[in-house]
Amino acid sequence: MPNRTSMEEAVTTEGITSVAPASTQSLFPILLVNFIGTLGFSVVLPFLVVIVLKLGGNEIVYGILGATYSFFQFIGAPILGGWSDKFGRKKILILSSAGTLAGWIIFLFALVLPVPKVSYSLLGGLFIVNIPLIIIFLARALDGITGGNISVANAYLADISTHKERKRNFGKMSASANLGLIFGPVLAGVLGATIWGNLLPVAAAAFISLVSIVVIAIKLKNVVPGQNVATQDVKLLLQKVSIFKLPDVNYFLVLYFLIFLAFNFFYVAFPVGIFFSVLSGLLVLVQGPVLTILSNKFSSSVLVIAGCLLLAVGFALFMSSRDVIIYAGAFFFALGNGLMWPSFQAILSNIVTDKYQGIVQGYASSAGSLASILGLLSGAFLYKSMGVNIFLIATVLMVLIAISSYHMIAVEQKNNE
């Protein structure tokens, strides 16, 4: 496949974009947007289960609440991705962030309501809901249906990066997200310790979402891929249908699903506390300087295969009860994930032309959401019977993904021709 040049916005009186070198675009704004988005979510994440229980819900309600976001993201991500191909990345990123802001405001409204004295028991008492919990479900659904910001941000990054830069730039993108995961829980702990309790972290998440909108509006260029495609909506619909006929798209979507499935089995038994901070710090290190060095020596496909095998080792070590072995597993996890994921995203972004980036990234995000729903719900039951041995499933999946990834070598060679 011929090399493609990314584009930046150069609006004429007719509003048509023109081509400019990818290197003229700065990475910092999109990295900042990614960091802010992850920071906002991770501020609330440590309190989410506490909030559900305090409002009268139970563990089942909490699990379904997590699946609600993923379910609606499964629906919304391809739509937002396609719109970003048509209308430009900036506009859809603002729309997505506005949906997140509205979701947190609705969430905050649920928390200021009086704690209900009456709850409704469904499914024989397994599922307990009340008015505040229903409002929180609506908030998470709204955030999910507009939650295409990650896929659109990935498409934007691909637009402003050359083929050779994408592996390194996706590494920086992942590192910025992990920085948000480091600082978010710290900020949550500080805010949650005040007299305002759980209200302040949710209010902070809403404020952070507002900051994200401002940064996008001021700092980002409205990259519109390819030629001006502002035609009939039916053309966009046909584009969505035909995307699965493009070479290697289905192959990568299946791998995307399997990768997320393996990681969601990991998250079910994820060790928390100081381990989380160590792991996130290691990921930032690997996805920054380490990946930059190795990306100059090895192809993306080789790094994907090697990363999957390292992840398999890490997952296997997590089955141990000894702290030193678990921390060794964290090292292999960080190294494997830091090498595999940015490299995988780089190859995925290179298999289609720029005008299809949004829709492909959107469907990839949907595949990840579907894996999250299946992985988290089934993983909860498996963990109850298997305990830490659930990591064995993640280990086997990563080995299978490594074997399946050998086809990427040929894909990458074809794309570089």
XYZ file of C-alpha atoms in Angstrom:
417
model
C 0.000 0.000 0.000
C 1.434 3.441 -0.929
C 2.623 5.703 1.843
C 0.106 8.360 2.810
C 0.680 11.910 3.988
C -1.333 13.129 6.976
C -3.100 16.466 6.691
C -3.738 19.522 8.778
C -6.507 22.017 8.374
C -6.017 24.899 5.940
C -9.509 26.319 5.533
C -10.275 28.340 2.410
C -13.320 30.494 1.778
C -15.111 27.324 0.633
C -14.111 25.439 3.796
C -12.059 22.774 1.984
C -8.973 21.301 3.605
C -5.565 21.147 1.969
C -2.543 18.947 2.490
C 0.321 19.871 4.817
C 3.189 17.830 6.242
C 2.355 15.857 9.379
C 5.451 17.182 11.120
C 3.952 20.706 11.206
C 1.449 19.515 13.798
C 2.325 19.482 17.492
C 1.633 16.316 19.497
C 1.295 18.150 22.793
C -2.393 19.237 22.469
C -3.713 15.730 21.732
C -1.477 14.214 24.423
C -2.828 16.800 26.878
C -6.419 15.999 25.871
C -5.748 12.283 26.389
C -4.168 12.924 29.798
C -7.056 15.138 30.925
C -9.662 12.596 29.786
C -8.020 9.742 31.685
C -7.462 11.955 34.728
C -11.165 12.836 34.895
C -12.320 9.224 34.861
C -9.685 7.982 37.298
C -10.664 10.643 39.836
C -14.081 8.972 40.250
C -13.084 5.348 39.655
C -11.813 4.638 43.217
C -15.142 5.832 44.681
C -17.550 4.275 42.181
C -18.182 1.048 44.082
C -18.494 3.007 47.351
C -21.080 5.308 45.780
C -23.140 2.376 44.470
C -23.131 0.615 47.861
C -23.914 3.821 49.754
C -26.976 4.392 47.563
C -28.286 0.926 48.362
C -26.969 -1.015 45.394
C -24.868 -4.172 45.496
C -21.943 -5.773 43.655
C -24.214 -6.912 40.811
C -25.428 -3.344 40.287
C -21.817 -2.136 40.248
C -20.841 -4.737 37.650
C -23.786 -3.922 35.392
C -23.048 -0.204 35.791
C -19.556 -0.821 34.406
C -20.990 -2.867 31.546
C -23.520 -0.092 30.787
C -20.772 2.330 29.763
C -19.103 -0.319 27.586
C -22.417 -1.320 25.973
C -23.294 2.214 24.918
C -19.722 2.887 23.810
C -20.027 -0.243 21.652
C -22.927 1.482 19.876
C -21.618 5.027 19.788
C -17.915 4.697 18.967
C -18.308 3.665 15.277
C -20.872 6.430 14.722
C -18.612 9.106 16.210
C -15.630 7.681 14.341
C -17.493 7.929 11.043
C -18.626 11.462 11.838
C -15.018 12.439 12.578
C -14.042 11.222 9.082
C -16.798 13.363 7.622
C -16.899 16.496 9.781
C -13.383 16.552 11.251
C -11.737 15.255 14.428
C -11.954 18.458 16.467
C -15.726 18.843 16.235
C -16.384 15.248 17.273
C -13.851 15.422 20.113
C -15.726 18.473 21.433
C -19.037 16.603 21.074
C -17.642 13.578 22.891
C -16.170 15.672 25.710
C -19.445 17.594 26.016
C -21.249 14.272 26.450
C -18.789 13.309 29.184
C -19.332 16.678 30.901
C -23.125 16.259 30.747
C -22.760 12.723 32.096
C -20.791 13.877 35.144
C -23.272 16.711 35.813
C -26.145 14.204 35.773
C -24.075 11.902 37.997
C -23.511 14.798 40.420
C -27.250 15.519 40.483
C -27.906 11.917 41.586
C -25.515 12.352 44.509
C -27.209 15.483 45.864
C -30.569 13.718 46.047
C -31.541 12.366 49.486
C -30.446 8.790 50.118
C -33.594 6.806 49.236
C -35.491 4.946 51.917
C -37.128 2.690 49.330
C -35.332 0.607 46.700
C -36.739 -1.764 44.094
C -35.624 -5.366 44.116
C -35.439 -7.130 40.750
C -34.471 -10.651 39.653
C -35.159 -12.149 43.043
C -33.154 -9.546 44.916
C -30.005 -9.823 42.769
C -30.517 -6.381 41.239
C -31.457 -3.468 43.516
C -32.231 -0.027 42.067
C -33.679 3.314 43.155
C -34.056 6.779 41.658
C -30.443 7.980 42.289
C -29.018 4.722 40.916
C -31.234 4.946 37.823
C -29.971 8.506 37.241
C -26.366 7.287 37.579
C -27.093 4.577 35.000
C -28.425 7.272 32.655
C -25.280 9.336 33.262
C -22.985 6.417 32.428
C -25.081 5.565 29.355
C -24.771 9.149 28.060
C -21.025 9.148 28.692
C -20.763 5.799 26.895
C -22.787 6.720 23.792
C -20.603 9.811 23.343
C -17.469 7.969 24.499
C -15.706 7.874 21.165
C -13.029 10.314 22.315
C -10.316 7.635 22.507
C -10.931 6.280 19.009
C -11.217 9.788 17.521
C -8.065 10.905 19.364
C -6.240 7.864 17.944
C -7.462 8.770 14.467
C -6.276 12.364 14.984
C -2.862 11.114 16.075
C -2.641 8.934 12.962
C -3.610 11.940 10.811
C -0.767 14.107 12.103
C 1.883 11.350 12.133
C 3.832 9.775 9.311
C 4.059 5.975 9.052
C 7.421 5.891 10.791
C 6.300 8.225 13.581
C 3.104 6.387 14.505
C 4.627 3.648 16.649
C 6.578 6.174 18.723
C 3.661 8.633 18.895
C 1.150 5.997 19.970
C 3.612 5.114 22.717
C 3.518 8.722 23.903
C -0.282 8.604 23.708
C -0.406 5.551 25.982
C 2.108 7.146 28.351
C -0.062 10.257 28.680
C -3.045 8.060 29.575
C -1.023 6.221 32.211
C 0.079 9.522 33.727
C -3.612 10.324 34.140
C -4.113 6.976 35.859
C -1.269 7.805 38.267
C -2.424 11.295 39.262
C -6.191 10.604 39.186
C -6.378 8.289 42.216
C -4.009 10.591 44.137
C -6.285 13.556 43.443
C -9.290 11.394 44.338
C -7.773 10.563 47.718
C -7.156 14.228 48.513
C -10.624 15.367 47.415
C -12.450 12.432 48.973
C -10.948 13.162 52.383
C -12.764 16.510 52.626
C -16.144 17.122 54.258
C -17.727 16.962 50.813
C -16.960 13.247 50.541
C -17.826 11.699 47.174
C -19.336 14.912 45.800
C -16.015 16.672 45.286
C -14.322 13.983 43.105
C -17.370 13.873 40.793
C -17.448 17.678 40.641
C -13.725 17.590 39.840
C -14.370 15.094 37.014
C -16.975 17.476 35.565
C -14.567 20.423 35.819
C -11.773 18.377 34.198
C -14.140 17.528 31.317
C -14.849 21.236 30.876
C -11.101 21.926 30.765
C -10.783 19.232 28.092
C -13.388 20.995 25.925
C -11.532 24.299 26.267
C -8.177 22.695 25.351
C -9.693 20.985 22.299
C -11.397 24.195 21.151
C -8.267 26.333 21.516
C -5.340 24.011 20.802
C -6.477 21.404 18.251
C -6.675 21.845 14.518
C -9.833 20.468 12.908
C -8.208 17.773 10.785
C -10.588 16.626 8.049
C -9.106 13.522 6.352
C -8.773 13.168 2.608
C -10.948 15.191 0.304
C -13.980 17.106 1.451
C -16.558 14.376 2.090
C -19.447 16.504 3.348
C -21.983 14.825 1.054
C -25.119 12.773 1.688
C -25.436 10.805 4.895
C -26.096 7.718 2.771
C -22.498 7.875 1.551
C -21.255 7.647 5.130
C -23.601 4.703 5.749
C -22.210 2.865 2.720
C -18.701 3.608 3.955
C -19.544 1.910 7.263
C -20.834 -1.179 5.502
C -17.883 -1.478 3.118
C -15.205 -0.954 5.777
C -15.252 -4.668 6.605
C -14.323 -5.479 3.020
C -11.028 -3.596 3.223
C -7.899 -5.789 3.465
C -6.959 -6.992 6.966
C -9.596 -4.913 8.799
C -11.509 -7.943 10.105
C -8.253 -9.616 11.149
C -7.235 -6.629 13.273
C -10.701 -6.208 14.788
C -10.651 -9.833 15.966
C -7.194 -9.357 17.501
C -8.350 -6.107 19.116
C -11.243 -8.008 20.698
C -8.991 -10.818 21.970
C -6.455 -8.372 23.436
C -9.153 -6.527 25.372
C -10.700 -9.818 26.485
C -7.373 -10.954 27.961
C -6.894 -7.619 29.722
C -10.400 -7.647 31.191
C -9.795 -11.067 32.746
C -6.702 -9.411 34.245
C -8.660 -6.416 35.569
C -11.132 -8.675 37.382
C -8.319 -9.847 39.691
C -6.261 -6.668 39.404
C -4.146 -5.979 42.525
C -4.673 -2.445 43.797
C -2.854 -0.047 46.082
C 0.843 0.652 45.667
C 1.072 -2.040 42.988
C -1.117 0.091 40.714
C 1.178 3.098 41.046
C 4.283 0.986 40.376
C 2.677 -0.565 37.306
C 1.530 2.767 35.870
C 4.963 4.292 36.460
C 6.672 1.408 34.659
C 4.267 1.768 31.733
C 5.111 5.453 31.359
C 8.817 4.580 31.304
C 8.433 1.804 28.724
C 6.016 3.683 26.461
C 8.270 6.724 26.474
C 12.058 6.353 26.201
C 12.246 2.530 25.987
C 9.818 2.271 23.062
C 11.518 5.192 21.312
C 14.854 3.348 21.384
C 13.487 -0.063 20.369
C 11.240 1.325 17.630
C 14.374 2.352 15.720
C 15.729 -1.210 15.838
C 12.689 -3.467 15.457
C 9.568 -3.444 13.309
C 6.132 -2.897 14.853
C 5.047 -6.478 14.107
C 8.086 -7.914 15.915
C 7.374 -5.696 18.932
C 3.723 -6.833 18.959
C 4.728 -10.520 19.024
C 7.443 -9.975 21.629
C 5.102 -7.835 23.742
C 2.376 -10.499 23.725
C 4.838 -13.172 24.905
C 6.137 -10.878 27.660
C 2.561 -10.212 28.742
C 1.916 -13.960 28.864
C 4.884 -14.313 31.236
C 3.591 -11.441 33.372
C 0.081 -12.904 33.626
C 1.524 -16.301 34.583
C 3.602 -14.727 37.372
C 0.520 -12.996 38.788
C -0.785 -16.408 39.867
C 1.906 -16.528 42.563
C 1.207 -15.633 46.193
C 4.708 -14.197 46.727
C 5.049 -10.413 46.482
C 8.463 -10.507 44.806
C 7.125 -12.714 41.993
C 4.021 -10.544 41.582
C 6.210 -7.448 41.203
C 8.325 -9.358 38.670
C 5.051 -10.002 36.843
C 4.383 -6.252 36.934
C 7.742 -5.664 35.239
C 6.951 -8.128 32.432
C 3.418 -6.703 32.156
C 4.681 -3.137 31.792
C 7.383 -4.115 29.314
C 5.044 -6.292 27.259
C 2.119 -3.884 27.213
C 4.386 -0.897 26.590
C 5.845 -2.560 23.499
C 2.778 -4.383 22.188
C -0.055 -1.862 22.388
C 1.452 1.229 20.697
C 2.968 -1.012 17.994
C -0.376 -2.718 17.391
C -2.137 0.655 17.120
C 0.505 1.875 14.675
C -0.025 -1.097 12.330
C -3.816 -0.780 12.653
C -3.656 2.892 11.671
C -1.501 2.051 8.648
C -3.812 -0.529 7.042
C -6.327 2.089 5.823
C -6.150 5.511 4.214
C -6.650 8.639 6.284
C -10.300 9.090 5.334
C -11.146 5.732 6.979
C -9.178 6.258 10.215
C -12.126 7.403 12.303
C -14.521 4.634 11.321
C -11.890 1.880 11.698
C -10.789 3.218 15.091
C -14.457 3.449 16.062
C -15.167 -0.182 15.212
C -11.964 -1.202 16.994
C -13.199 0.636 20.081
C -16.516 -1.224 19.746
C -14.644 -4.532 19.616
C -12.855 -3.525 22.821
C -16.150 -2.521 24.449
C -17.725 -5.870 23.553
C -14.719 -7.661 25.047
C -15.039 -5.521 28.180
C -18.687 -6.467 28.601
C -18.052 -10.193 28.129
C -14.759 -10.201 30.030
C -15.912 -8.285 33.097
C -19.237 -10.093 33.480
C -17.920 -13.617 32.845
C -14.658 -12.840 34.637
C -16.492 -11.997 37.848
C -18.040 -15.480 37.944
C -14.810 -17.187 36.876
C -12.796 -15.369 39.520
C -15.229 -16.542 42.188
C -14.436 -20.177 41.325
C -10.857 -19.899 40.044
C -9.341 -17.099 42.117
C -5.967 -15.906 40.807
C -5.891 -18.879 38.440
C -8.031 -16.731 36.158
C -4.710 -15.242 35.019
C -4.127 -18.582 33.273
C -6.897 -17.697 30.813
C -5.235 -14.346 30.112
C -1.883 -16.123 29.667
C -3.275 -18.588 27.112
C -5.044 -15.777 25.222
C -1.833 -13.745 24.941
C 0.084 -16.758 23.586
C -2.657 -17.331 20.985
C -2.564 -13.639 20.044
C 1.232 -13.817 19.663
C 0.895 -16.786 17.294
C -1.891 -15.069 15.322
C 0.193 -11.892 15.080
C 2.748 -13.469 12.748
C 0.475 -12.425 9.888
C 1.250 -8.807 10.852
C 4.784 -9.208 9.504
C 3.413 -9.599 5.987
C 0.837 -6.831 6.547
C 3.519 -4.403 7.701
C 5.802 -5.249 4.801
C 2.934 -4.669 2.347
C 2.096 -1.311 3.917
C 5.717 -0.172 3.714
C 6.092 -0.965 0.028
